[in-house]
Amino acid sequence: MSTPSEVYLPSLRPYEGLPEVGYPFHDKDVPVTACGRICMHSKKINVSTVMAGQRLGIKEVDDGIWLVGFMTYDLGYLDLEQRTLQTIDNPFGTRLSRMS
């Protein structure tokens, strides 16, 4: 019975971390604060503490209405007037097919 260090060799490549997520098709990207908010035009909109520290891409689709995305997923619409984020139903889709 061998231990993993006896069987495997460490990698010769240094770990440099993950690259920054970019949003080339959005108007701008904004950071989510530690308390889970986006600050835009001196307004604070609650998103989620799960997204704290991440950058989200936003694109204006109508006057005061912004589409919010994370990586390649559209999360919902941000209404600056009401200061709310209206989520899109299941942005990640189903991964499994239904059984008949």
CSV table of N, CA and C in Angstrom, one decimal:
chain,number,residue,atom,x,y,z
A,1,MET,N,0.8,-1.2,0.0
A,1,MET,CA,0.0,0.0,0.0
A,1,MET,C,0.9,1.2,0.0
A,2,SER,N,0.8,2.0,-1.1
A,2,SER,CA,1.7,3.2,-1.2
A,2,SER,C,0.9,4.5,-0.9
A,3,THR,N,1.5,5.5,-0.4
A,3,THR,CA,0.9,6.8,-0.2
A,3,THR,C,1.0,7.6,-1.5
A,4,PRO,N,0.1,8.5,-1.7
A,4,PRO,CA,0.1,9.3,-2.9
A,4,PRO,C,1.4,10.0,-3.2
A,5,SER,N,2.1,10.4,-2.2
A,5,SER,CA,3.4,11.1,-2.4
A,5,SER,C,4.5,10.1,-2.9
A,6,GLU,N,4.3,8.8,-2.7
A,6,GLU,CA,5.2,7.8,-3.2
A,6,GLU,C,4.9,7.5,-4.7
A,7,VAL,N,3.7,7.7,-5.1
A,7,VAL,CA,3.3,7.3,-6.5
A,7,VAL,C,3.3,8.5,-7.4
A,8,TYR,N,2.9,9.7,-7.0
A,8,TYR,CA,2.8,10.8,-7.9
A,8,TYR,C,4.0,11.8,-7.7
A,9,LEU,N,4.3,12.5,-8.7
A,9,LEU,CA,5.3,13.5,-8.6
A,9,LEU,C,4.7,14.9,-8.6
A,10,PRO,N,5.2,15.9,-7.9
A,10,PRO,CA,4.6,17.2,-8.0
A,10,PRO,C,4.8,17.9,-9.3
A,11,SER,N,3.9,18.7,-9.7
A,11,SER,CA,4.0,19.4,-11.0
A,11,SER,C,5.1,20.4,-11.0
A,12,LEU,N,5.8,20.5,-12.2
A,12,LEU,CA,6.9,21.4,-12.4
A,12,LEU,C,6.4,22.8,-12.7
A,13,ARG,N,5.1,22.9,-13.1
A,13,ARG,CA,4.6,24.3,-13.4
A,13,ARG,C,4.0,25.0,-12.2
A,14,PRO,N,4.4,26.2,-12.0
A,14,PRO,CA,3.9,26.9,-10.8
A,14,PRO,C,2.4,27.3,-11.1
A,15,TYR,N,1.6,27.3,-10.0
A,15,TYR,CA,0.2,27.7,-10.0
A,15,TYR,C,0.1,29.2,-10.0
A,16,GLU,N,-0.5,29.8,-11.0
A,16,GLU,CA,-0.6,31.2,-11.1
A,16,GLU,C,-2.0,31.7,-10.8
A,17,GLY,N,-2.9,30.9,-10.4
A,17,GLY,CA,-4.3,31.3,-10.2
A,17,GLY,C,-5.1,31.3,-11.4
A,18,LEU,N,-6.4,31.6,-11.2
A,18,LEU,CA,-7.3,31.7,-12.4
A,18,LEU,C,-7.2,33.1,-13.0
A,19,PRO,N,-7.5,33.2,-14.3
A,19,PRO,CA,-7.5,34.5,-15.0
A,19,PRO,C,-8.7,35.3,-14.6
A,20,GLU,N,-8.6,36.6,-14.7
A,20,GLU,CA,-9.7,37.5,-14.4
A,20,GLU,C,-10.8,37.2,-15.4
A,21,VAL,N,-12.1,37.3,-15.0
A,21,VAL,CA,-13.2,37.1,-15.9
A,21,VAL,C,-13.5,38.4,-16.6
A,22,GLY,N,-13.6,38.4,-17.9
A,22,GLY,CA,-13.8,39.6,-18.7
A,22,GLY,C,-15.2,39.6,-19.3
A,23,TYR,N,-15.7,40.8,-19.5
A,23,TYR,CA,-17.0,40.9,-20.1
A,23,TYR,C,-17.0,41.8,-21.3
A,24,PRO,N,-16.5,41.3,-22.4
A,24,PRO,CA,-16.3,42.1,-23.6
A,24,PRO,C,-17.7,42.6,-24.3
A,25,PHE,N,-18.8,41.9,-24.0
A,25,PHE,CA,-20.0,42.2,-24.6
A,25,PHE,C,-21.0,43.0,-23.7
A,26,HIS,N,-20.4,43.4,-22.6
A,26,HIS,CA,-21.2,44.2,-21.6
A,26,HIS,C,-20.7,45.6,-21.6
A,27,ASP,N,-21.5,46.6,-21.1
A,27,ASP,CA,-21.1,48.0,-21.1
A,27,ASP,C,-20.0,48.2,-20.1
A,28,LYS,N,-20.0,47.5,-18.9
A,28,LYS,CA,-19.0,47.7,-17.9
A,28,LYS,C,-19.1,46.5,-16.9
A,29,ASP,N,-18.1,46.4,-16.1
A,29,ASP,CA,-18.2,45.3,-15.1
A,29,ASP,C,-18.1,46.0,-13.7
A,30,VAL,N,-18.8,45.5,-12.8
A,30,VAL,CA,-18.8,46.1,-11.4
A,30,VAL,C,-18.5,45.0,-10.4
A,31,PRO,N,-17.8,45.4,-9.3
A,31,PRO,CA,-17.6,44.4,-8.2
A,31,PRO,C,-18.8,44.3,-7.3
A,32,VAL,N,-18.9,43.1,-6.7
A,32,VAL,CA,-19.9,42.9,-5.7
A,32,VAL,C,-19.2,43.1,-4.4
A,33,THR,N,-19.8,43.9,-3.5
A,33,THR,CA,-19.1,44.2,-2.2
A,33,THR,C,-19.2,43.0,-1.3
A,34,ALA,N,-18.5,43.1,-0.2
A,34,ALA,CA,-18.5,42.0,0.8
A,34,ALA,C,-19.9,41.7,1.4
A,35,CYS,N,-20.7,42.7,1.4
A,35,CYS,CA,-22.1,42.5,1.9
A,35,CYS,C,-23.1,42.1,0.8
A,36,GLY,N,-22.6,41.9,-0.4
A,36,GLY,CA,-23.4,41.4,-1.5
A,36,GLY,C,-24.2,42.4,-2.3
A,37,ARG,N,-23.6,43.6,-2.4
A,37,ARG,CA,-24.3,44.7,-3.1
A,37,ARG,C,-23.5,45.2,-4.3
A,38,ILE,N,-24.2,45.8,-5.3
A,38,ILE,CA,-23.6,46.5,-6.4
A,38,ILE,C,-23.9,48.0,-6.1
A,39,CYS,N,-22.9,48.8,-6.3
A,39,CYS,CA,-23.1,50.2,-6.1
A,39,CYS,C,-23.1,50.9,-7.5
A,40,MET,N,-24.2,51.5,-8.0
A,40,MET,CA,-24.2,52.2,-9.3
A,40,MET,C,-25.0,53.5,-9.1
A,41,HIS,N,-24.4,54.5,-9.6
A,41,HIS,CA,-25.1,55.9,-9.6
A,41,HIS,C,-25.5,56.2,-8.2
A,42,SER,N,-24.6,56.0,-7.3
A,42,SER,CA,-24.9,56.3,-5.8
A,42,SER,C,-26.1,55.6,-5.3
A,43,LYS,N,-26.4,54.4,-5.9
A,43,LYS,CA,-27.5,53.6,-5.4
A,43,LYS,C,-26.9,52.2,-5.1
A,44,LYS,N,-27.5,51.6,-4.0
A,44,LYS,CA,-27.0,50.3,-3.6
A,44,LYS,C,-28.1,49.2,-3.9
A,45,ILE,N,-27.7,48.2,-4.6
A,45,ILE,CA,-28.7,47.2,-5.0
A,45,ILE,C,-28.2,45.8,-4.4
A,46,ASN,N,-29.0,45.2,-3.7
A,46,ASN,CA,-28.6,43.9,-3.1
A,46,ASN,C,-28.6,42.8,-4.2
A,47,VAL,N,-27.5,42.0,-4.3
A,47,VAL,CA,-27.5,40.9,-5.2
A,47,VAL,C,-27.5,39.6,-4.5
A,48,SER,N,-26.3,39.3,-3.8
A,48,SER,CA,-26.2,38.1,-3.0
A,48,SER,C,-24.9,38.1,-2.4
A,49,THR,N,-24.8,37.7,-1.1
A,49,THR,CA,-23.5,37.5,-0.5
A,49,THR,C,-22.7,36.4,-1.1
A,50,VAL,N,-23.3,35.5,-1.8
A,50,VAL,CA,-22.6,34.4,-2.5
A,50,VAL,C,-21.7,35.0,-3.5
A,51,MET,N,-22.1,36.1,-4.2
A,51,MET,CA,-21.3,36.7,-5.2
A,51,MET,C,-20.2,37.7,-4.7
A,52,ALA,N,-20.1,37.8,-3.4
A,52,ALA,CA,-19.2,38.8,-2.8
A,52,ALA,C,-17.8,38.6,-3.3
A,53,GLY,N,-17.2,39.7,-3.7
A,53,GLY,CA,-15.8,39.7,-4.3
A,53,GLY,C,-15.7,39.4,-5.7
A,54,GLN,N,-16.8,39.0,-6.4
A,54,GLN,CA,-16.8,38.7,-7.8
A,54,GLN,C,-17.1,40.0,-8.6
A,55,ARG,N,-16.7,40.0,-9.9
A,55,ARG,CA,-17.1,41.0,-10.8
A,55,ARG,C,-18.2,40.5,-11.7
A,56,LEU,N,-19.2,41.4,-11.8
A,56,LEU,CA,-20.4,41.1,-12.7
A,56,LEU,C,-20.4,42.0,-13.9
A,57,GLY,N,-20.8,41.5,-15.0
A,57,GLY,CA,-20.9,42.3,-16.2
A,57,GLY,C,-22.3,42.9,-16.3
A,58,ILE,N,-22.4,44.1,-16.7
A,58,ILE,CA,-23.8,44.7,-16.8
A,58,ILE,C,-23.9,45.4,-18.1
A,59,LYS,N,-25.1,45.3,-18.7
A,59,LYS,CA,-25.3,46.0,-20.0
A,59,LYS,C,-26.7,46.6,-20.0
A,60,GLU,N,-26.8,47.9,-20.4
A,60,GLU,CA,-28.0,48.6,-20.3
A,60,GLU,C,-28.9,48.1,-21.5
A,61,VAL,N,-30.1,47.6,-21.2
A,61,VAL,CA,-31.0,47.1,-22.3
A,61,VAL,C,-32.2,48.1,-22.5
A,62,ASP,N,-32.4,49.0,-21.5
A,62,ASP,CA,-33.5,50.0,-21.6
A,62,ASP,C,-33.1,51.1,-20.6
A,63,ASP,N,-33.8,52.2,-20.6
A,63,ASP,CA,-33.5,53.3,-19.8
A,63,ASP,C,-33.6,52.9,-18.3
A,64,GLY,N,-32.5,52.7,-17.6
A,64,GLY,CA,-32.6,52.4,-16.2
A,64,GLY,C,-32.7,50.9,-15.9
A,65,ILE,N,-32.7,50.1,-17.0
A,65,ILE,CA,-32.8,48.6,-16.8
A,65,ILE,C,-31.5,48.0,-17.4
A,66,TRP,N,-30.8,47.2,-16.5
A,66,TRP,CA,-29.5,46.7,-16.9
A,66,TRP,C,-29.6,45.1,-16.8
A,67,LEU,N,-29.0,44.5,-17.8
A,67,LEU,CA,-28.9,43.0,-17.7
A,67,LEU,C,-27.6,42.7,-17.0
A,68,VAL,N,-27.7,41.8,-16.0
A,68,VAL,CA,-26.6,41.4,-15.1
A,68,VAL,C,-26.1,40.0,-15.5
A,69,GLY,N,-24.8,39.9,-15.7
A,69,GLY,CA,-24.3,38.5,-16.1
A,69,GLY,C,-23.1,38.2,-15.3
A,70,PHE,N,-22.9,36.9,-15.1
A,70,PHE,CA,-21.8,36.3,-14.4
A,70,PHE,C,-21.2,35.3,-15.3
A,71,MET,N,-20.0,35.5,-15.7
A,71,MET,CA,-19.3,34.6,-16.7
A,71,MET,C,-20.1,34.6,-18.0
A,72,THR,N,-20.7,33.4,-18.4
A,72,THR,CA,-21.5,33.4,-19.6
A,72,THR,C,-23.0,33.3,-19.3
A,73,TYR,N,-23.4,33.5,-18.0
A,73,TYR,CA,-24.8,33.3,-17.6
A,73,TYR,C,-25.4,34.7,-17.3
A,74,ASP,N,-26.6,34.8,-17.8
A,74,ASP,CA,-27.4,36.0,-17.5
A,74,ASP,C,-28.2,35.8,-16.2
A,75,LEU,N,-27.9,36.6,-15.2
A,75,LEU,CA,-28.5,36.3,-13.9
A,75,LEU,C,-29.9,37.0,-13.7
A,76,GLY,N,-30.1,38.2,-14.3
A,76,GLY,CA,-31.3,38.9,-14.2
A,76,GLY,C,-31.2,40.3,-14.6
A,77,TYR,N,-32.3,41.1,-14.4
A,77,TYR,CA,-32.4,42.5,-14.8
A,77,TYR,C,-32.4,43.3,-13.5
A,78,LEU,N,-31.6,44.4,-13.6
A,78,LEU,CA,-31.4,45.3,-12.5
A,78,LEU,C,-32.2,46.6,-12.8
A,79,ASP,N,-33.1,46.9,-11.9
A,79,ASP,CA,-33.9,48.1,-12.1
A,79,ASP,C,-33.4,49.2,-11.1
A,80,LEU,N,-32.8,50.2,-11.7
A,80,LEU,CA,-32.2,51.3,-10.9
A,80,LEU,C,-33.2,52.1,-10.1
A,81,GLU,N,-34.4,52.3,-10.7
A,81,GLU,CA,-35.5,53.1,-10.1
A,81,GLU,C,-36.0,52.4,-8.8
A,82,GLN,N,-36.2,51.1,-8.9
A,82,GLN,CA,-36.7,50.3,-7.7
A,82,GLN,C,-35.6,49.7,-6.9
A,83,ARG,N,-34.4,49.7,-7.4
A,83,ARG,CA,-33.2,49.2,-6.7
A,83,ARG,C,-33.4,47.7,-6.4
A,84,THR,N,-33.8,47.0,-7.4
A,84,THR,CA,-34.0,45.5,-7.3
A,84,THR,C,-33.4,44.8,-8.4
A,85,LEU,N,-33.1,43.5,-8.2
A,85,LEU,CA,-32.6,42.6,-9.2
A,85,LEU,C,-33.7,41.5,-9.4
A,86,GLN,N,-34.3,41.5,-10.6
A,86,GLN,CA,-35.3,40.5,-10.9
A,86,GLN,C,-34.6,39.4,-11.6
A,87,THR,N,-34.6,38.2,-11.0
A,87,THR,CA,-33.8,37.1,-11.5
A,87,THR,C,-34.5,36.5,-12.7
A,88,ILE,N,-33.7,35.8,-13.6
A,88,ILE,CA,-34.3,35.1,-14.7
A,88,ILE,C,-34.5,33.6,-14.2
A,89,ASP,N,-35.6,33.0,-14.6
A,89,ASP,CA,-35.8,31.6,-14.2
A,89,ASP,C,-34.7,30.7,-14.6
A,90,ASN,N,-34.1,30.1,-13.6
A,90,ASN,CA,-33.0,29.1,-13.8
A,90,ASN,C,-32.0,29.4,-14.9
A,91,PRO,N,-31.1,30.4,-14.7
A,91,PRO,CA,-30.2,30.8,-15.7
A,91,PRO,C,-29.2,29.7,-16.1
A,92,PHE,N,-29.1,28.7,-15.3
A,92,PHE,CA,-28.1,27.6,-15.6
A,92,PHE,C,-28.7,26.5,-16.4
A,93,GLY,N,-30.0,26.4,-16.5
A,93,GLY,CA,-30.7,25.4,-17.3
A,93,GLY,C,-30.6,24.0,-16.6
A,94,THR,N,-31.2,23.1,-17.2
A,94,THR,CA,-31.2,21.7,-16.7
A,94,THR,C,-30.0,21.0,-17.3
A,95,ARG,N,-29.4,20.2,-16.5
A,95,ARG,CA,-28.2,19.4,-16.9
A,95,ARG,C,-28.7,18.0,-17.2
A,96,LEU,N,-29.8,17.5,-16.7
A,96,LEU,CA,-30.2,16.2,-16.9
A,96,LEU,C,-31.5,16.1,-17.7
A,97,SER,N,-31.6,15.1,-18.5
A,97,SER,CA,-32.8,15.0,-19.3
A,97,SER,C,-33.8,14.2,-18.4
A,98,ARG,N,-35.1,14.5,-18.6
A,98,ARG,CA,-36.1,13.8,-17.8
A,98,ARG,C,-36.3,12.4,-18.3
A,99,MET,N,-36.6,11.6,-17.3
A,99,MET,CA,-36.9,10.2,-17.6
A,99,MET,C,-38.3,10.0,-18.0
A,100,SER,N,-38.6,9.2,-19.0
A,100,SER,CA,-40.0,9.0,-19.5
A,100,SER,C,-40.7,8.0,-18.7
